[in-house]
Coordinates of C-alpha atoms in Angstrom, one line a residue:
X1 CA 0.0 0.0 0.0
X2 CA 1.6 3.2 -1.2
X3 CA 1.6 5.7 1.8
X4 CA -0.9 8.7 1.5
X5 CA 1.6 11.3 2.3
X6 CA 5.3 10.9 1.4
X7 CA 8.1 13.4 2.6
X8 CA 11.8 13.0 1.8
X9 CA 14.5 15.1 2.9
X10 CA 12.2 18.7 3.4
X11 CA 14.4 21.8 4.3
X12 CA 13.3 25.2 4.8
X13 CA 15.5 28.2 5.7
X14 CA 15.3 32.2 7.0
X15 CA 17.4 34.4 7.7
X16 CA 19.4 32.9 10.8
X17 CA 17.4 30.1 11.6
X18 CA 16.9 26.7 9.9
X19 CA 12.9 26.0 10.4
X20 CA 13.2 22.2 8.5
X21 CA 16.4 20.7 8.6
X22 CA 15.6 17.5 6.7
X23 CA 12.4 16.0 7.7
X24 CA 11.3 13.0 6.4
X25 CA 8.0 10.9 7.3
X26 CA 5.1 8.6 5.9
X27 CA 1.4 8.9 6.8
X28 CA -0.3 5.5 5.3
X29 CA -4.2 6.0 4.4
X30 CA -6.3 5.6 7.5
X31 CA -3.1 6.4 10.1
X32 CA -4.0 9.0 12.6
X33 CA -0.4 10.7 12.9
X34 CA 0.6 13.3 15.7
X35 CA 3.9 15.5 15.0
X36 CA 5.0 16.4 18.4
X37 CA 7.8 19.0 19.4
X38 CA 8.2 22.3 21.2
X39 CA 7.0 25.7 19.8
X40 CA 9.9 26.8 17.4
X41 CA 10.3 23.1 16.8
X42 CA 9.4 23.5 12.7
X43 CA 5.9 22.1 12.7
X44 CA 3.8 24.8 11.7
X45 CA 6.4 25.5 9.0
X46 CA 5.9 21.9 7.8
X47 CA 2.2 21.7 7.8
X48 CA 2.4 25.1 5.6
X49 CA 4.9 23.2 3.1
X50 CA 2.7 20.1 2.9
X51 CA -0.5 22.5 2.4
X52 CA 1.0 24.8 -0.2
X53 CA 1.2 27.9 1.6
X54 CA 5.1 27.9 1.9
X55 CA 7.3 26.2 -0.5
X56 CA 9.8 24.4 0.6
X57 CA 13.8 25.3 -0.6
X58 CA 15.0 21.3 -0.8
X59 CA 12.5 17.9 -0.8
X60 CA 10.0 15.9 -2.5
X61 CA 6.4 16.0 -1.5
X62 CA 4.5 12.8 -2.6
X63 CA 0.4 12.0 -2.4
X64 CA -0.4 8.7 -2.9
X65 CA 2.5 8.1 -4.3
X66 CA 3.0 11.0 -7.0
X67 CA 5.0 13.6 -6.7
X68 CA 3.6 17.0 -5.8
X69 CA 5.4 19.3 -7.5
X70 CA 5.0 23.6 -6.7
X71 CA 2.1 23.9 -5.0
X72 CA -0.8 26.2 -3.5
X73 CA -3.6 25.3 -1.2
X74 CA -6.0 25.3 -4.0
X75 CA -3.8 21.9 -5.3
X76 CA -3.6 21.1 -2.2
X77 CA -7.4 21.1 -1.8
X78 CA -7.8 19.8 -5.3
X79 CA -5.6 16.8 -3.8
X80 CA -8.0 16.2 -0.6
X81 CA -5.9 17.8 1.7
X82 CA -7.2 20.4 4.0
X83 CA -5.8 22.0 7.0
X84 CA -6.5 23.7 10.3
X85 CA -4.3 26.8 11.1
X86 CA -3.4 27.2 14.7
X87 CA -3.6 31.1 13.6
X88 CA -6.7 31.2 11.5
X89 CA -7.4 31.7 8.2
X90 CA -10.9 33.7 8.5
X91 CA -12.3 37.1 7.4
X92 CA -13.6 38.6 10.1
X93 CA -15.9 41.3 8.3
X94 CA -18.2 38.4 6.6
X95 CA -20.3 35.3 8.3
X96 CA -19.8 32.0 9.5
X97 CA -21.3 30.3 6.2
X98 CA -19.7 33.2 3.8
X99 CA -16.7 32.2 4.8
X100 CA -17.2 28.5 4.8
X101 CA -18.7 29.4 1.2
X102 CA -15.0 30.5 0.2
X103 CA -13.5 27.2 0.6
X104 CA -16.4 25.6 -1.7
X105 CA -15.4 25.1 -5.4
X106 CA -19.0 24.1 -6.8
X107 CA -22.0 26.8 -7.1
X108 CA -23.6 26.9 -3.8
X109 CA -26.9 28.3 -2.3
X110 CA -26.0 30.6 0.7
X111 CA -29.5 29.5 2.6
X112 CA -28.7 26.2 1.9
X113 CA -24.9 26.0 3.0
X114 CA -25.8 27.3 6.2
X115 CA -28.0 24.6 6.7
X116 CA -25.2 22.4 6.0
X117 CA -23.0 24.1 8.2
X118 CA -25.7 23.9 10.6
X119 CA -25.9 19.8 10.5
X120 CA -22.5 19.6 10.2
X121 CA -21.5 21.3 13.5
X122 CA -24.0 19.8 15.4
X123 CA -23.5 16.3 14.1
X124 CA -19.3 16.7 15.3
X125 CA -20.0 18.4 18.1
X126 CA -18.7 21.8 17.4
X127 CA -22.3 23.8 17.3
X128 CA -21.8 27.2 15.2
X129 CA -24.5 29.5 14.0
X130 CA -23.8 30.4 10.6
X131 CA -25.1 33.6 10.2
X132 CA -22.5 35.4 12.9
X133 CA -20.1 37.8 12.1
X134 CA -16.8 36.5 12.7
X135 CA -15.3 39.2 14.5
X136 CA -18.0 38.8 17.2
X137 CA -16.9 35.4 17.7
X138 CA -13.7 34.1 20.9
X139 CA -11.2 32.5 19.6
X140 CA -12.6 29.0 20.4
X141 CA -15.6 29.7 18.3
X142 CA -13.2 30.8 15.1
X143 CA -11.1 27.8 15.5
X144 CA -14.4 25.1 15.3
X145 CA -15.0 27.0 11.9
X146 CA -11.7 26.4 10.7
X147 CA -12.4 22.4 11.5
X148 CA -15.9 22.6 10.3
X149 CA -14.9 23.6 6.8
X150 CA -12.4 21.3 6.6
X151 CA -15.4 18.6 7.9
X152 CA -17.0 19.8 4.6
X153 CA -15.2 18.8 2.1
X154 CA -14.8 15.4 2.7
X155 CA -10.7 14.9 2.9
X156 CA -8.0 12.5 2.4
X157 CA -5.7 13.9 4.5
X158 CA -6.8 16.3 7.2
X159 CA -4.3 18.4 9.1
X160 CA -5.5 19.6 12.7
X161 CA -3.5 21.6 14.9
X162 CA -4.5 22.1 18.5
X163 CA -8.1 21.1 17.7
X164 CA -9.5 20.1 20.6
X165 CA -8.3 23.9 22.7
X166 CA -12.7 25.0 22.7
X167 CA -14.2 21.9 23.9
X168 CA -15.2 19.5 26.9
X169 CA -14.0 16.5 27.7
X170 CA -17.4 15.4 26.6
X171 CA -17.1 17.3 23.3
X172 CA -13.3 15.7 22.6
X173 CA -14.4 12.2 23.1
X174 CA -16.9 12.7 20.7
X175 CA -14.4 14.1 18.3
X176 CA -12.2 11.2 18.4
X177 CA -15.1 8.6 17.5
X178 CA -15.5 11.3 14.5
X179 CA -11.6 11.2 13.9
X180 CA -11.8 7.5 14.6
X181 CA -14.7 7.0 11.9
X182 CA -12.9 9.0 9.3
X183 CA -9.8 7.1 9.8
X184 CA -11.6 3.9 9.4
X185 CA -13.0 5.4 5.9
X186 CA -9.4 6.1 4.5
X187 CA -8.8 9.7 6.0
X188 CA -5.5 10.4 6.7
X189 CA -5.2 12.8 9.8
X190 CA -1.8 14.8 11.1
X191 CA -2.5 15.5 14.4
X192 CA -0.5 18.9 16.0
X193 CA -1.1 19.2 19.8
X194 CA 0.7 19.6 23.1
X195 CA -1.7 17.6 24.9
X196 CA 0.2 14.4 25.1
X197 CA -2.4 12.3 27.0
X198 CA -4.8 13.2 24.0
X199 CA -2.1 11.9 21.4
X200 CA -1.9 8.7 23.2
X201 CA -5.7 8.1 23.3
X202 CA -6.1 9.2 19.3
X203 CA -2.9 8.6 17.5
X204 CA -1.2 5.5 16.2
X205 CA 2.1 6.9 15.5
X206 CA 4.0 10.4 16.1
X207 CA 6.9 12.0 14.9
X208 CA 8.7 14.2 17.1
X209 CA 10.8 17.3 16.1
X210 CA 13.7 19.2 18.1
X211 CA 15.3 22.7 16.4
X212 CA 13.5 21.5 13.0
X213 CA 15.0 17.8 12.7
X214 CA 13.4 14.8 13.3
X215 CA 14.7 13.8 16.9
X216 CA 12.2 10.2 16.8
X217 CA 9.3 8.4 16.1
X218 CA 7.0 6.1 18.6
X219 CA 3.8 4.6 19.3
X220 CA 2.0 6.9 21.6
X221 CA -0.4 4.3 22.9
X222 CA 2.9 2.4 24.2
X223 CA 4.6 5.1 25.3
X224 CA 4.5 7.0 28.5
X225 CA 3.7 10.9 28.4
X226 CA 7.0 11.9 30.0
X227 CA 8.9 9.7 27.4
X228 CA 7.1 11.5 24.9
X229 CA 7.7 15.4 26.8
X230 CA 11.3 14.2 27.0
X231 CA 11.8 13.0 23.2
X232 CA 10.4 17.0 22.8
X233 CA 12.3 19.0 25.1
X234 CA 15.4 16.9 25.1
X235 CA 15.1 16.4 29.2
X236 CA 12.2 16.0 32.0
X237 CA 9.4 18.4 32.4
X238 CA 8.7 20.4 35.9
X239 CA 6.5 19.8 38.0
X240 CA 4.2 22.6 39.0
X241 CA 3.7 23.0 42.9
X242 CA 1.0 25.2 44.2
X243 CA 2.6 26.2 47.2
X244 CA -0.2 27.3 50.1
X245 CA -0.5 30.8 50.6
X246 CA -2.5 33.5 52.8
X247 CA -4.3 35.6 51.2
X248 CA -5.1 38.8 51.6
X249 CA -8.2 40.1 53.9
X250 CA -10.6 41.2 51.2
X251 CA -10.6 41.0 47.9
X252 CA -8.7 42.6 45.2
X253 CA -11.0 41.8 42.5
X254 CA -14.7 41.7 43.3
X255 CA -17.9 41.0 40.9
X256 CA -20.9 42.0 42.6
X257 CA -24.7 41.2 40.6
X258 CA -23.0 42.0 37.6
X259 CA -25.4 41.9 34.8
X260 CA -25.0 43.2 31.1
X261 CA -26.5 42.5 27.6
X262 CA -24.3 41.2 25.1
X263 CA -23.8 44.2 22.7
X264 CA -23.5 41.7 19.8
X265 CA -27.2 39.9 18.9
X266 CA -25.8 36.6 18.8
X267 CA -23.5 37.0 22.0
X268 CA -24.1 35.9 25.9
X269 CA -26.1 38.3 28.5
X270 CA -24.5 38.1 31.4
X271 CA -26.9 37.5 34.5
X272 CA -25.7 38.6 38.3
X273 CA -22.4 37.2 38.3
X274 CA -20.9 37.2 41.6
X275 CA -16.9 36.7 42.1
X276 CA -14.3 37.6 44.3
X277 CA -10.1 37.1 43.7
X278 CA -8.6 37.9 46.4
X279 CA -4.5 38.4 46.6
X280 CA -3.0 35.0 47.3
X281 CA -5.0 32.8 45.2
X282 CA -5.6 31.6 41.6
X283 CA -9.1 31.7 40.7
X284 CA -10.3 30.0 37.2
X285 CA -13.4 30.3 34.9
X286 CA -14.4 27.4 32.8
X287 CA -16.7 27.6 30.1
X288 CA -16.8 26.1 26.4
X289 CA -16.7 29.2 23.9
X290 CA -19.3 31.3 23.7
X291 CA -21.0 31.1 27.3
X292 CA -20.0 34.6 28.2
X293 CA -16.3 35.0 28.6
X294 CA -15.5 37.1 26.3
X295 CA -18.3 39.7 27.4
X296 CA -17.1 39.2 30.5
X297 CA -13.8 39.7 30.4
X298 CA -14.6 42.8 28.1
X299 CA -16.0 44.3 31.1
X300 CA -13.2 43.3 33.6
X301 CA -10.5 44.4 31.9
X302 CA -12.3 47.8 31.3
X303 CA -13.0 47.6 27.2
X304 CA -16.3 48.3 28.0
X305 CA -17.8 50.4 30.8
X306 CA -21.0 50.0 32.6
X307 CA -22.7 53.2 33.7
X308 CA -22.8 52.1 37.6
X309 CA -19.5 51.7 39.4
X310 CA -19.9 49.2 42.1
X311 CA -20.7 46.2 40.1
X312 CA -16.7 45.9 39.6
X313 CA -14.4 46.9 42.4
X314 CA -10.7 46.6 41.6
X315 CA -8.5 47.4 45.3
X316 CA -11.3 48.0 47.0
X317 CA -12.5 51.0 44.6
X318 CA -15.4 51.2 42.6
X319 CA -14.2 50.3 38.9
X320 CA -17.0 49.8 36.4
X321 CA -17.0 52.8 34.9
X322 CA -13.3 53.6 34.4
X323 CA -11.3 53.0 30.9
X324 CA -8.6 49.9 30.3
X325 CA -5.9 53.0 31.0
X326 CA -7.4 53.8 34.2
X327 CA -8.0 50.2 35.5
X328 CA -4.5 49.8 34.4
X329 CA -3.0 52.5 36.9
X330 CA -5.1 51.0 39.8
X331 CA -2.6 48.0 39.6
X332 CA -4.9 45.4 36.5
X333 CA -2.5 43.7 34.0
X334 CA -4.5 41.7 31.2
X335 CA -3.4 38.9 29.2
X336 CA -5.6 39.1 25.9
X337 CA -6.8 35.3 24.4
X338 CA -5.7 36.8 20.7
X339 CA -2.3 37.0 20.6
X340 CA -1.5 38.4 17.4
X341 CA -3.7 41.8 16.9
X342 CA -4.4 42.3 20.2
X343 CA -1.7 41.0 22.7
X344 CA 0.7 42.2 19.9
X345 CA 1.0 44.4 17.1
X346 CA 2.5 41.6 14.6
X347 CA 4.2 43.7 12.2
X348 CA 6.5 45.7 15.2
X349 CA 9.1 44.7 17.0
X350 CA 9.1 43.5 20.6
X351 CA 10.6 46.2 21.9
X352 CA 7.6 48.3 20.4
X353 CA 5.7 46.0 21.4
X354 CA 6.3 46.7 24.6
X355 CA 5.2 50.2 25.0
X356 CA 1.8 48.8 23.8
X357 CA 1.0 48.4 28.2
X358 CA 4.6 49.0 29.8
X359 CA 5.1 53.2 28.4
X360 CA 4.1 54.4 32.3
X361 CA 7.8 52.8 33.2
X362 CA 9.8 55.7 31.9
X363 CA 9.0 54.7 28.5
X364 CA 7.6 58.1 27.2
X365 CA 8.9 61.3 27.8
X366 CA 7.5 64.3 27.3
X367 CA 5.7 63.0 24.7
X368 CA 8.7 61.5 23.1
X369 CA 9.3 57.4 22.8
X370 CA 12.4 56.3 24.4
X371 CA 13.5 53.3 22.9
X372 CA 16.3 52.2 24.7
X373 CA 14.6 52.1 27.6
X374 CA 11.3 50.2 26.0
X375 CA 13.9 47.8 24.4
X376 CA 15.6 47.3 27.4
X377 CA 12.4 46.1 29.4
X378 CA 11.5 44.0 26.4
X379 CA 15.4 42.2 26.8
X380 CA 14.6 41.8 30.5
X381 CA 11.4 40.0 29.5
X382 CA 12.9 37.6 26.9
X383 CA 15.8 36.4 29.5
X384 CA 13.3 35.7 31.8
X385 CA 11.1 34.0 30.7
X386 CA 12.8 32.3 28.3
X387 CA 11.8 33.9 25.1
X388 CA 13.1 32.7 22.0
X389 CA 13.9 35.5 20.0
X390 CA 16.8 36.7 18.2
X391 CA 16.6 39.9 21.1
X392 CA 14.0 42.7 21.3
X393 CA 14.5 43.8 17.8
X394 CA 12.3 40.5 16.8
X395 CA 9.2 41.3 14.7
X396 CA 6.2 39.9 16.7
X397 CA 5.0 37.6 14.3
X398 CA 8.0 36.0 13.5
X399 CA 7.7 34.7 16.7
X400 CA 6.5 31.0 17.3
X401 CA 2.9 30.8 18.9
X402 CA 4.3 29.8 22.4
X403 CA 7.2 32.1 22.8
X404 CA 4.8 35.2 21.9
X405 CA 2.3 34.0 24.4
X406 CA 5.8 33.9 26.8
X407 CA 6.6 37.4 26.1
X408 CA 3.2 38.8 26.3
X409 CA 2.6 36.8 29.5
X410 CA 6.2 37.9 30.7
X411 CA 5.5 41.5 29.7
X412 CA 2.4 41.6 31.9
X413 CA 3.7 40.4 34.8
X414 CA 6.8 42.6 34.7
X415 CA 4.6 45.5 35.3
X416 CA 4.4 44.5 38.6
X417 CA 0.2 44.2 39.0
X418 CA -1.8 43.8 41.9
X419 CA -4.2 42.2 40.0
X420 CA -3.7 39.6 37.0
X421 CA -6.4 38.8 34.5
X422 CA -5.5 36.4 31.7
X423 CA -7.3 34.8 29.2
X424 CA -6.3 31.3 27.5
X425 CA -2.9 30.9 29.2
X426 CA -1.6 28.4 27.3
X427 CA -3.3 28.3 24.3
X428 CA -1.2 26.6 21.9
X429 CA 2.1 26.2 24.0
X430 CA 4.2 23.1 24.3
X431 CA 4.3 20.8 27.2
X432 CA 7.7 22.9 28.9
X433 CA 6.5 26.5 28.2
X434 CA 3.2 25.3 29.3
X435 CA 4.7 24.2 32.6
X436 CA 6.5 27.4 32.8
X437 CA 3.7 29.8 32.4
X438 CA 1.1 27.8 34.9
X439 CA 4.1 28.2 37.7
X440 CA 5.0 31.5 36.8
X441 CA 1.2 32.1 37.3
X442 CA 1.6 30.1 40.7
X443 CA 4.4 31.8 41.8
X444 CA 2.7 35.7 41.2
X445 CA -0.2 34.8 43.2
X446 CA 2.1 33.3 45.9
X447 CA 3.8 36.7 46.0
X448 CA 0.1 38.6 46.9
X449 CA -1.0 39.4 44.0
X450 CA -5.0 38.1 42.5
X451 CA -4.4 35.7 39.3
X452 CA -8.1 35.5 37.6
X453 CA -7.5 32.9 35.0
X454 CA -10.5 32.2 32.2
X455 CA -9.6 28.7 29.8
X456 CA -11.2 26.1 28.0
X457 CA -8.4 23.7 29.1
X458 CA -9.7 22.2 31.9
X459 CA -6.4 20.1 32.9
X460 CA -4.7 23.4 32.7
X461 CA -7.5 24.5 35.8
X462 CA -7.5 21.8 38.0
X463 CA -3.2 22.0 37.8
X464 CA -3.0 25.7 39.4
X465 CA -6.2 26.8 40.7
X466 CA -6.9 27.3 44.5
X467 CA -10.9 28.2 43.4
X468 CA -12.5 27.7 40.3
X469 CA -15.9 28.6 38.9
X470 CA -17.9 27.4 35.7
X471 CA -19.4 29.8 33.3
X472 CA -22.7 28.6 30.9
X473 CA -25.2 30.6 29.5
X474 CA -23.9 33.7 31.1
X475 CA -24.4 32.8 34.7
X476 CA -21.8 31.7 37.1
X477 CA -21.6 28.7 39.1
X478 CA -20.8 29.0 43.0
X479 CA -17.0 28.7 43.9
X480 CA -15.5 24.6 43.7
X481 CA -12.6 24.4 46.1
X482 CA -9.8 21.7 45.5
X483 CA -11.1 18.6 46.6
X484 CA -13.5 16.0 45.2
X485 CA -15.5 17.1 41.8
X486 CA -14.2 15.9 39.1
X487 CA -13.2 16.8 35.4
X488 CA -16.0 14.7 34.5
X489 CA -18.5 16.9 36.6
X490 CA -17.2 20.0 35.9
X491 CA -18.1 19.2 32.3
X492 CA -21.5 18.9 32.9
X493 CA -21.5 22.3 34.6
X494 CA -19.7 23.5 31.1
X495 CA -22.9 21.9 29.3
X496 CA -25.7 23.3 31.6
X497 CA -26.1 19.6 32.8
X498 CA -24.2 19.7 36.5
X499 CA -26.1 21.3 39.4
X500 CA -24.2 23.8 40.2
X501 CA -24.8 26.5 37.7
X502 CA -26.9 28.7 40.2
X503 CA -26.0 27.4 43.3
X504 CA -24.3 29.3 46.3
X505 CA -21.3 28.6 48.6
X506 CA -18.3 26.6 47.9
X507 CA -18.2 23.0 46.6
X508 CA -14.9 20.8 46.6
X509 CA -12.9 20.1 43.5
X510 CA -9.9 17.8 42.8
X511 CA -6.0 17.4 41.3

């Protein structure tokens, strides 16, 4: 049986750094195979290559066994082969189904491909109205559209990378029957994520990449997770230790019968949400996409305002109605869930970058942009947390997913906050700078300050949270303590189906 995807000897350089360095691999028809390796590793790089979008300087690219020469992703999709980005590929000005439409090569009836899209979702687990916007939508709710029109158009080789980041565990165990049942039908399936427990449930083989060579190959079902982290990294993974702490007599942070329409018609009203942080402590929401997180943290992190005051309270002071700027002078520092846009302007360099939320630490003057000093702060964030960039001259989206969500995390926390909200920690970040981050996080709170964390990665949650709350339908649950629920439950609670949802007073949860 000729394999379904042949590479031989791929090589791609930039200008000082070597991104493939001779990869070679096989993926036979019906093989569900994971490409492992730390961000900065050459994956993304590679799945570009294979999908057309970047050509590769030395190699052979073969389909079912002929030879793919100069390609695009039109070929590519010509060929079978379809791909999720891990930083999407959408237009933002247009629907759901408009731009599902765009990936559609026959004529097409908008009514009735929103239909489509409409079955689709549902029947995979990954609901979507089609007639949204897609600038109103989180970033879990962009990335199931990316995997819904890939679901579409029926491929021979499907390319996923971090896939499973928006759902339940619910909602990922009924993705793998679906990647399971497409696999059985022929469907070749590269699999890109950090979640190594997932890899070893799905996956039948994996290739794993270190500084754009190939490093190994194994079986993840007969291999353990930390020989699998340490085939990435090159050596073991930290622990993370959440250290007891006291924490401070009130709350830093405090939510009082915070309720707010959504200001988009297809978004979440929020509904007397109640939540204190209090220094100390690491507090996390839950949620699958789309339950109110991102009008929520709009209204945290002072993007939008609310007429009354007292609804928010940041140090004790009445908050609601100040701007971002002003929250950020009473001590809030915000990690953003889009990285690039948002966290980051992508075309400047880190060291601009960093004036972006650090210019009150003697970064302007008199009016004036001081450089130096802004790209000395941005140097002091790259040594310490690990950043790898060629110094703070870097453009920001030359940078690999992880190590920008390192410097934006490290940026953040170097301006010294007495309150710390971040959205989607890890989204996207190997298994070390994952483990980095959530102790980093640890370590803040340890030091007094409030860490509000909201993900969709629930293992991420249970690993560094002292409290943590579930968000559905705009309402939040009562605070679960370490201790006894488990993932399992809290995923009902993520679906409306736990008990919780609009109970008071604290409930136990567990490692």
């Amino acid at each position: 049986m000729k394999p379904r995807l042949e590479l031989r000897n791929i090589c791609k350089r930039y200008p000082g750094v070597v991104a493939n360095d001779g990869i070679s691999l096989e993926v036979m028809p019906g093989e569900i195979h994971a490409v492992l390796g730390e961000n900065g590793a050459g994956k993304s790089t590679l799945m570009k290559i294979i999908y057309g979008a970047t050509h590769a300087d030395e190699g052979e690219i073969l389909c079912d066994g002929e030879l793919i020469g100069t390609h695009g992703p039109s070929v590519s999709r010509s060929l079978g082969i379809e791909m999720v980005y891990q930083h999407f590929a959408l237009f933002e000005s247009v629907s759901v189904a408009e731009n599902i439409a765009l990936s559609v090569n026959s004529k097409y009836d908008i009514a009735t491909l929103s239909n489509q899209v409409s079955r689709v979702s549902e029947k995979y687990g990954l609901p979507l109205d089609p007639r949204r916007l897609v600038h109103h939508l989180s970033v879990g709710e962009r990335q199931r559209v990316e995997i819904v029109r890939c679901l579409m158009q029926d491929p021979k080789l499907l390319i996923l990378d971090e896939p499973t980041s928006v759902l339940t565990p619910q909602a990922v165990e009924k993705l793998f029957v679906t990647l399971r049942h497409l696999a059985s039908e022929g469907c070749s399936i590269l699999y890109i994520s950090h979640k190594l427990d997932e890899v070893q449930a799905l996956c039948d083989m994996a290739t794993v990449l270190r500084n754009g060579k190939v490093t190994g190959t194994a079986e993840p079902k007969n291999s353990t997770s930390a020989e699998l982290a340490r085939m990435m990294v090159g050596a073991d993974i930290p622990e993370t230790h959440l250290d007891p702490s006291t924490i401070s007599a009130e709350p830093l942070l405090s939510v009082s019968k915070l309720s707010a329409p959504a200001l988009d018609v297809f978004g979440t009203d929020l509904k007397e949400i109640d939540l204190d942080v209090h220094g100390g402590e690491v507090v996390g929401i839950a949620g699958v996409a789309g339950n109110g997180q991102a009008e929520l943290v709009s209204l945290l992190s002072g993007e939008r305002v609310l007429p009354s005051s007292h609804a928010v309270k940041l140090c004790g002071q009445p908050s609601a109605h100040l701007s971002a700027a002003d929250r950020r002078r009473m001590g809030l520092a915000f990690v953003p869930e889009e990285r690039l846009g948002r966290g980051a302007v992508p075309s400047h360099d880190l060291g601009d970058n960093a004036v972006l939320t650090g210019h009150r630490l003697n970064m302007v003057t008199r009016g004036l942009l001081d450089r130096r000093t802004a790209r000395g702060f941005a140097g002091k964030v790259i040594d310490r947390f690990n950043v790898k960039a060629n110094g703070p001259l870097t453009v920001a989206q030359s940078l690999s997913g992880g190590n920008l969500q390192k410097y934006i995390v490290g940026r953040e926390i170097e301006l010294k906050p007495q309150v710390l909200l971040v959205a989607q920690p890890t989204w996207g970040v190997d298994v070390g700078a994952a483990a980095f981050i959530r102790q980093t996080l640890i370590d803040l709170s340890r030091s007094g300050v409030a860490v509000l964390i909201i993900s969709e990665e629930l293992d991420e949650l249970f690993e560094i949270c002292d409290r943590l709350h579930v968000i559905c339908a705009g309402r939040l649950s009562a605070a679960l303590k370490r201790g006894e629920a488990s993932v399992e439950e809290v995923g009902l609670l993520m679906t409306g189906l736990g008990e919780n949802n609009n109970g008071s007073g604290d409930h136990a949860i567990s490692n």
